[in-house]
Coordinates of C-alpha atoms in Angstrom, one line a residue:
M70 CA -30.9 -33.6 74.9
F71 CA -31.5 -33.1 78.6
L72 CA -29.2 -35.9 79.7
R73 CA -26.2 -37.6 78.2
V74 CA -23.9 -40.4 79.2
T75 CA -20.5 -39.1 80.3
A76 CA -18.7 -41.1 77.5
E77 CA -20.7 -39.6 74.7
N78 CA -19.1 -37.1 72.4
E79 CA -22.0 -36.1 70.1
H80 CA -25.3 -34.4 70.6
G81 CA -28.7 -34.7 69.0
D82 CA -32.3 -35.4 69.8
H83 CA -33.3 -38.3 72.0
N84 CA -33.6 -40.9 69.3
E85 CA -30.4 -39.8 67.5
G86 CA -28.5 -39.8 70.8
V87 CA -29.4 -43.5 71.2
E88 CA -28.7 -44.5 67.6
S89 CA -25.5 -42.6 67.0
H90 CA -23.3 -44.7 69.3
G91 CA -23.6 -48.1 67.6
G92 CA -20.1 -49.2 68.6
R93 CA -21.2 -49.8 72.2
R94 CA -24.4 -51.6 71.5
R95 CA -22.8 -55.0 71.1
G96 CA -21.6 -54.7 74.7
L97 CA -25.0 -53.4 75.7
L98 CA -26.8 -56.5 74.3
K99 CA -24.3 -58.8 76.1
A100 CA -25.2 -57.0 79.3
V101 CA -28.8 -58.2 78.9
G102 CA -27.7 -61.8 79.5
I103 CA -24.5 -61.4 81.5
V104 CA -26.2 -61.4 84.9
F105 CA -28.3 -64.5 84.2
A106 CA -25.4 -66.3 82.5
G107 CA -23.2 -65.5 85.5
A108 CA -25.8 -66.8 87.9
L109 CA -25.9 -70.1 86.0
V110 CA -22.1 -70.3 86.2
L111 CA -22.3 -69.8 89.9
S112 CA -24.8 -72.6 90.1
A113 CA -22.6 -75.0 88.1
A114 CA -19.8 -74.2 90.5
G115 CA -21.8 -75.5 93.4
A116 CA -23.9 -72.5 94.5
G117 CA -27.2 -74.4 94.0
W118 CA -29.0 -72.5 96.7
A119 CA -28.1 -69.1 95.1
Y120 CA -29.5 -70.3 91.7
W121 CA -32.7 -71.6 93.4
H122 CA -33.1 -68.3 95.3
L123 CA -32.6 -66.2 92.2
N124 CA -35.0 -68.3 90.2
Q125 CA -37.6 -68.1 93.0
N126 CA -37.2 -64.3 93.0
I127 CA -38.9 -63.9 89.6
R128 CA -42.7 -63.3 89.8
T129 CA -44.9 -64.7 87.0
V130 CA -48.2 -63.8 85.3
D131 CA -49.8 -66.3 82.9
I132 CA -50.7 -63.8 80.2
N133 CA -51.6 -66.4 77.6
S134 CA -54.1 -68.2 79.8
A135 CA -55.7 -65.0 80.9
L136 CA -56.2 -63.5 77.4
G137 CA -57.0 -66.7 75.5
D138 CA -57.2 -66.7 71.7
D139 CA -58.8 -63.2 71.2
R140 CA -55.4 -61.7 70.3
P141 CA -53.4 -60.7 67.2
P142 CA -51.9 -63.7 65.5
K143 CA -48.4 -65.0 66.5
T144 CA -45.6 -64.4 64.1
V145 CA -44.7 -67.5 62.1
S146 CA -41.0 -68.1 61.9
T147 CA -39.0 -70.5 59.7
P148 CA -36.1 -72.2 61.6
S149 CA -32.7 -71.7 59.9
A150 CA -30.8 -74.8 58.7
A151 CA -28.3 -74.4 61.5
A152 CA -31.0 -74.1 64.2
S153 CA -32.8 -77.2 62.8
A154 CA -29.6 -79.2 63.0
S155 CA -28.9 -78.2 66.7
A156 CA -30.3 -80.4 69.5
S157 CA -31.2 -77.3 71.5
P158 CA -31.1 -74.3 69.2
L159 CA -31.3 -70.7 70.5
P160 CA -34.5 -68.9 69.5
S161 CA -34.1 -66.9 66.2
G162 CA -37.6 -65.9 65.3
A163 CA -39.2 -62.4 65.3
L164 CA -40.2 -61.4 68.8
N165 CA -42.2 -58.6 70.5
I166 CA -41.7 -57.9 74.2
L167 CA -43.7 -55.4 76.2
V168 CA -41.4 -53.9 78.8
L169 CA -43.0 -51.9 81.7
G170 CA -41.4 -49.9 84.4
S171 CA -44.1 -49.7 87.1
D172 CA -44.6 -47.4 90.1
S173 CA -46.0 -50.3 92.1
R174 CA -46.3 -49.1 95.7
S175 CA -46.7 -52.6 97.3
G176 CA -44.1 -53.4 99.9
D177 CA -42.2 -51.0 102.2
A178 CA -39.3 -50.4 99.7
N179 CA -41.6 -49.3 96.9
A180 CA -43.7 -47.2 99.2
A181 CA -40.7 -45.4 100.5
L182 CA -39.7 -44.5 96.9
G183 CA -43.1 -43.8 95.4
G184 CA -45.6 -43.3 98.2
G185 CA -49.3 -44.1 97.8
S186 CA -51.1 -47.4 98.3
S187 CA -50.6 -50.7 96.6
T188 CA -53.8 -50.2 94.6
G189 CA -52.3 -47.1 92.9
A190 CA -49.8 -48.9 90.7
R191 CA -49.3 -47.5 87.2
S192 CA -47.0 -48.3 84.2
D193 CA -44.9 -45.1 84.1
T194 CA -42.7 -46.5 81.4
A195 CA -43.8 -48.7 78.4
M196 CA -41.6 -49.9 75.6
V197 CA -42.4 -52.4 72.9
V198 CA -39.1 -54.2 72.0
H199 CA -39.4 -55.7 68.5
I200 CA -36.7 -58.1 67.4
D201 CA -36.6 -59.0 63.7
E202 CA -36.5 -62.5 62.3
G203 CA -33.0 -63.9 62.7
R204 CA -32.3 -61.5 65.6
T205 CA -30.3 -59.2 63.3
A206 CA -32.2 -56.0 64.0
A207 CA -34.3 -54.5 66.7
T208 CA -36.6 -51.5 67.3
V209 CA -37.6 -50.2 70.7
V210 CA -40.9 -48.1 70.6
S211 CA -41.8 -46.0 73.6
I212 CA -45.5 -45.4 74.3
P213 CA -46.2 -42.1 76.2
R214 CA -48.2 -42.8 79.4
D215 CA -50.4 -39.8 78.7
T216 CA -51.7 -41.2 75.4
L217 CA -55.5 -41.3 75.2
V218 CA -56.7 -44.7 74.0
T219 CA -59.7 -46.9 74.0
R220 CA -59.0 -49.4 76.8
P221 CA -60.5 -52.7 76.0
S222 CA -62.5 -54.9 78.4
C223 CA -59.9 -57.0 80.4
P224 CA -60.2 -60.1 82.5
T225 CA -59.6 -59.6 86.3
S226 CA -58.0 -61.9 88.8
S227 CA -61.4 -62.4 90.5
G228 CA -62.9 -63.9 87.4
G229 CA -64.8 -60.8 86.2
T230 CA -64.0 -58.2 83.5
T231 CA -63.4 -54.5 83.3
S232 CA -65.5 -52.2 81.2
V233 CA -64.4 -50.7 77.9
A234 CA -63.1 -47.2 78.6
Y235 CA -62.9 -44.5 75.9
N236 CA -60.4 -41.6 75.9
S237 CA -58.6 -43.2 78.8
M238 CA -54.9 -42.6 79.6
F239 CA -52.8 -45.5 78.4
N240 CA -51.2 -46.2 81.8
S241 CA -54.6 -46.6 83.4
A242 CA -54.7 -50.2 81.9
Y243 CA -52.2 -51.4 84.4
S244 CA -54.0 -49.7 87.2
V245 CA -57.3 -51.4 86.6
G246 CA -56.1 -54.8 85.3
G247 CA -52.4 -55.2 86.0
P248 CA -50.0 -56.7 83.4
V249 CA -52.8 -58.7 81.6
C250 CA -54.7 -55.5 80.8
A251 CA -51.5 -53.6 79.9
V252 CA -50.7 -56.3 77.4
K253 CA -54.3 -56.5 76.0
T254 CA -54.4 -52.7 75.7
V255 CA -51.1 -52.5 73.8
E256 CA -52.2 -55.3 71.5
S257 CA -55.5 -53.5 70.9
I258 CA -53.9 -50.2 69.9
T259 CA -51.1 -51.8 67.9
D260 CA -52.6 -55.0 66.5
V261 CA -49.2 -56.5 67.3
R262 CA -48.9 -59.7 69.3
M263 CA -46.8 -59.3 72.5
D264 CA -44.9 -62.6 72.8
H265 CA -43.5 -61.8 76.2
F266 CA -43.9 -59.4 79.1
I267 CA -41.3 -58.0 81.5
E268 CA -41.9 -55.6 84.3
I269 CA -39.4 -54.0 86.7
D270 CA -40.6 -52.0 89.8
F271 CA -39.4 -48.9 91.7
S272 CA -37.3 -50.5 94.3
G273 CA -35.8 -53.0 91.9
F274 CA -34.5 -50.3 89.6
A275 CA -33.0 -48.4 92.6
K276 CA -31.4 -51.5 94.0
L277 CA -29.9 -52.4 90.6
V278 CA -28.3 -49.0 90.3
D279 CA -26.9 -49.3 93.9
A280 CA -25.6 -52.8 93.2
L281 CA -23.7 -51.5 90.2
G282 CA -22.1 -48.7 92.3
G283 CA -24.3 -45.9 90.9
V284 CA -24.5 -44.5 87.4
T285 CA -22.7 -41.4 86.0
V286 CA -24.7 -39.0 83.8
T287 CA -24.3 -35.4 82.6
T288 CA -27.2 -33.0 82.6
D289 CA -27.3 -30.2 80.1
E290 CA -29.6 -28.0 82.1
D291 CA -30.6 -27.5 85.7
I292 CA -33.3 -29.8 87.0
D293 CA -35.6 -28.8 89.8
D294 CA -38.7 -31.1 90.0
E295 CA -40.9 -30.8 93.1
D296 CA -42.7 -34.0 92.2
S297 CA -39.7 -36.3 91.9
H298 CA -37.8 -34.2 94.5
L299 CA -34.8 -34.1 92.3
V300 CA -32.6 -31.0 92.2
L301 CA -29.5 -31.1 90.0
K302 CA -27.3 -28.3 88.6
A303 CA -26.2 -28.7 85.0
G304 CA -23.1 -30.9 84.8
E305 CA -21.8 -34.3 85.6
H306 CA -23.3 -36.3 88.4
H307 CA -22.8 -39.8 89.9
L308 CA -26.3 -40.9 91.0
D309 CA -27.2 -43.5 93.5
G310 CA -30.3 -45.7 93.1
T311 CA -32.8 -43.3 94.6
Q312 CA -31.5 -40.3 92.6
A313 CA -31.4 -42.3 89.3
L314 CA -35.0 -43.3 89.9
A315 CA -36.0 -39.7 90.6
L316 CA -34.3 -38.8 87.3
A317 CA -36.3 -41.4 85.4
R318 CA -39.5 -40.0 86.9
T319 CA -38.6 -36.3 86.2
R320 CA -40.8 -34.5 83.8
H321 CA -41.8 -31.1 85.3
G322 CA -38.3 -29.9 85.9
I323 CA -37.1 -30.1 82.3
G324 CA -38.2 -28.7 78.9
D325 CA -41.9 -28.2 78.5
G326 CA -42.7 -30.6 81.3
S327 CA -44.3 -33.2 79.0
D328 CA -44.0 -37.0 79.2
L329 CA -42.1 -36.9 75.9
G330 CA -39.2 -35.2 77.7
R331 CA -39.2 -37.8 80.4
I332 CA -39.2 -40.6 77.8
G333 CA -35.9 -39.2 76.4
L334 CA -34.4 -39.1 79.9
Q335 CA -35.5 -42.7 80.6
Q336 CA -34.1 -44.0 77.3
T337 CA -30.7 -42.4 77.9
L338 CA -30.6 -43.4 81.6
V339 CA -31.2 -47.0 80.7
K340 CA -28.5 -46.8 78.1
A341 CA -26.1 -45.5 80.7
L342 CA -27.0 -48.2 83.1
L343 CA -26.5 -51.0 80.5
E344 CA -23.2 -49.5 79.6
Q345 CA -22.1 -49.6 83.2
M346 CA -23.3 -53.2 83.5
S347 CA -21.4 -54.2 80.4
T348 CA -18.1 -52.7 81.7
T349 CA -18.4 -53.9 85.3
S350 CA -16.4 -57.1 86.0
L351 CA -19.3 -59.0 87.3
L352 CA -18.0 -62.4 86.3
T353 CA -14.8 -62.0 88.3
D354 CA -16.6 -60.8 91.4
P355 CA -19.1 -63.4 92.6
A356 CA -20.3 -61.3 95.5
K357 CA -21.2 -58.3 93.3
L358 CA -22.6 -60.6 90.6
Y359 CA -25.0 -62.2 93.1
Q360 CA -26.0 -58.7 94.4
V361 CA -26.8 -57.5 90.9
A362 CA -28.6 -60.7 90.0
D363 CA -30.6 -60.6 93.2
A364 CA -31.6 -57.0 92.5
V365 CA -32.6 -57.8 88.9
T366 CA -34.6 -61.0 89.6
G367 CA -36.1 -59.6 92.8
S368 CA -37.8 -56.8 90.9
L369 CA -38.9 -58.8 87.8
T370 CA -42.4 -59.9 86.8
T371 CA -42.5 -61.9 83.6
D372 CA -44.9 -64.0 81.6
T373 CA -44.6 -67.8 81.9
G374 CA -42.2 -68.0 78.9
L375 CA -39.5 -66.0 80.6
N376 CA -39.9 -67.0 84.2
S377 CA -36.6 -68.7 84.8
L378 CA -32.9 -67.8 84.6
T379 CA -32.5 -70.4 81.9
E380 CA -35.0 -68.7 79.6
L381 CA -33.8 -65.2 80.3
M382 CA -30.2 -66.4 79.5
R383 CA -31.3 -67.9 76.3
L384 CA -33.0 -64.7 75.3
G385 CA -29.8 -62.8 76.1
Q386 CA -27.7 -65.3 74.1
S387 CA -30.0 -65.1 71.1
L388 CA -29.2 -61.4 70.8
K389 CA -25.4 -61.6 70.8
S390 CA -25.2 -61.4 67.0
L391 CA -27.4 -58.3 66.7
P392 CA -25.3 -55.9 64.5
S393 CA -24.1 -52.8 66.2
D394 CA -25.9 -50.5 63.7
A395 CA -29.2 -52.3 63.7
L396 CA -30.8 -51.1 67.0
K397 CA -33.3 -48.2 66.7
T398 CA -35.1 -46.3 69.5
V399 CA -38.2 -44.3 68.6
T400 CA -41.3 -42.9 70.2
M401 CA -44.8 -43.7 69.0
P402 CA -45.9 -40.7 66.8
V403 CA -48.3 -38.5 68.8
L404 CA -49.9 -35.1 68.8
P405 CA -51.7 -33.0 71.4
A406 CA -55.2 -34.2 72.1
A407 CA -58.0 -31.8 71.1
S408 CA -59.8 -32.4 74.3
D409 CA -56.9 -31.8 76.6
P410 CA -53.6 -30.1 75.7
N411 CA -51.9 -32.1 78.6
R412 CA -52.7 -35.4 76.8
V413 CA -51.7 -36.8 73.5
V414 CA -53.2 -39.1 70.9
A415 CA -51.7 -41.3 68.2
D416 CA -50.7 -39.3 65.1
E417 CA -52.2 -41.1 62.2
P418 CA -51.4 -42.6 59.8
E419 CA -47.8 -42.5 61.0
A420 CA -48.5 -44.5 64.2
S421 CA -50.3 -47.3 62.4
E422 CA -47.6 -47.4 59.8
L423 CA -45.0 -47.8 62.5
W424 CA -46.9 -50.7 64.2
A425 CA -47.5 -52.4 60.8
S426 CA -43.7 -52.4 60.2
L427 CA -43.3 -54.5 63.4
R428 CA -45.7 -57.3 62.4

């Protein structure tokens, strides 16, 4: 493992590192909803403007209207007896959420962190979060950005469509068609319906880390990546937002320089950040709570089903009973592409079997 959270006492590969510390995951899942729940508490206490502002922060894309009915079928869930008896039951059905971390360059803050033009946005991080029926187990599948795929024809905001592209890098879908094409491409290669979409951008991630007071990690080897401009000696480091973002983007300064190494760093960094969020006394510090909530909501783009603090809070609350030993983090099985050793392709039939297990 190239990166470990300071509190960890065991070592293993990237997936094992995430799965071996189940005792903390209950706190991690609560962290998903704590910011949004706290924002609602502030609102109930009279800070109506704050609630309105945070709600307005969230950007929305109407994925369902854009893609229509030419999609994998929705998962049919059977409400439990307890849920049926409740006037406003929490959601409990199976769910698939596409989570993207994008290097969108729009706006001065993103440009300063990533450079380039606003037309150069890509999805540098892509994870399919599958939550089982009953919300008692979850699987997070990372899709390498360098995976060669057949990118389907996607609708554009101008009313046209993009062309089908063969042997195209997975993250190009976001570049040519934004979140709509990213969702359509994931559904095309997995045959799994994405019920929701969440995107966080460069500046939002950095602001969130800074709002939490930074994040502490320990590197097992020296890192010197001229692309992310990150230079770290092996050992413990307390990173600010800009440094944490650079770590999440690092690939050439570690291991074999592949995207698979970066995925491991990203998974572990997110885990460290969630742990810090779950242990920070946000609910007893309204000023810090608002700063964190503002950073999170100000960097989010969601589908229309998650475009409010109320819906995000309900999602977080619905996960509170997820058992501590029932969260898995894996990477889509891939192998080097025959056409280009710097690219990968899905390793079949293992990849298809993984996606089939999430339907």
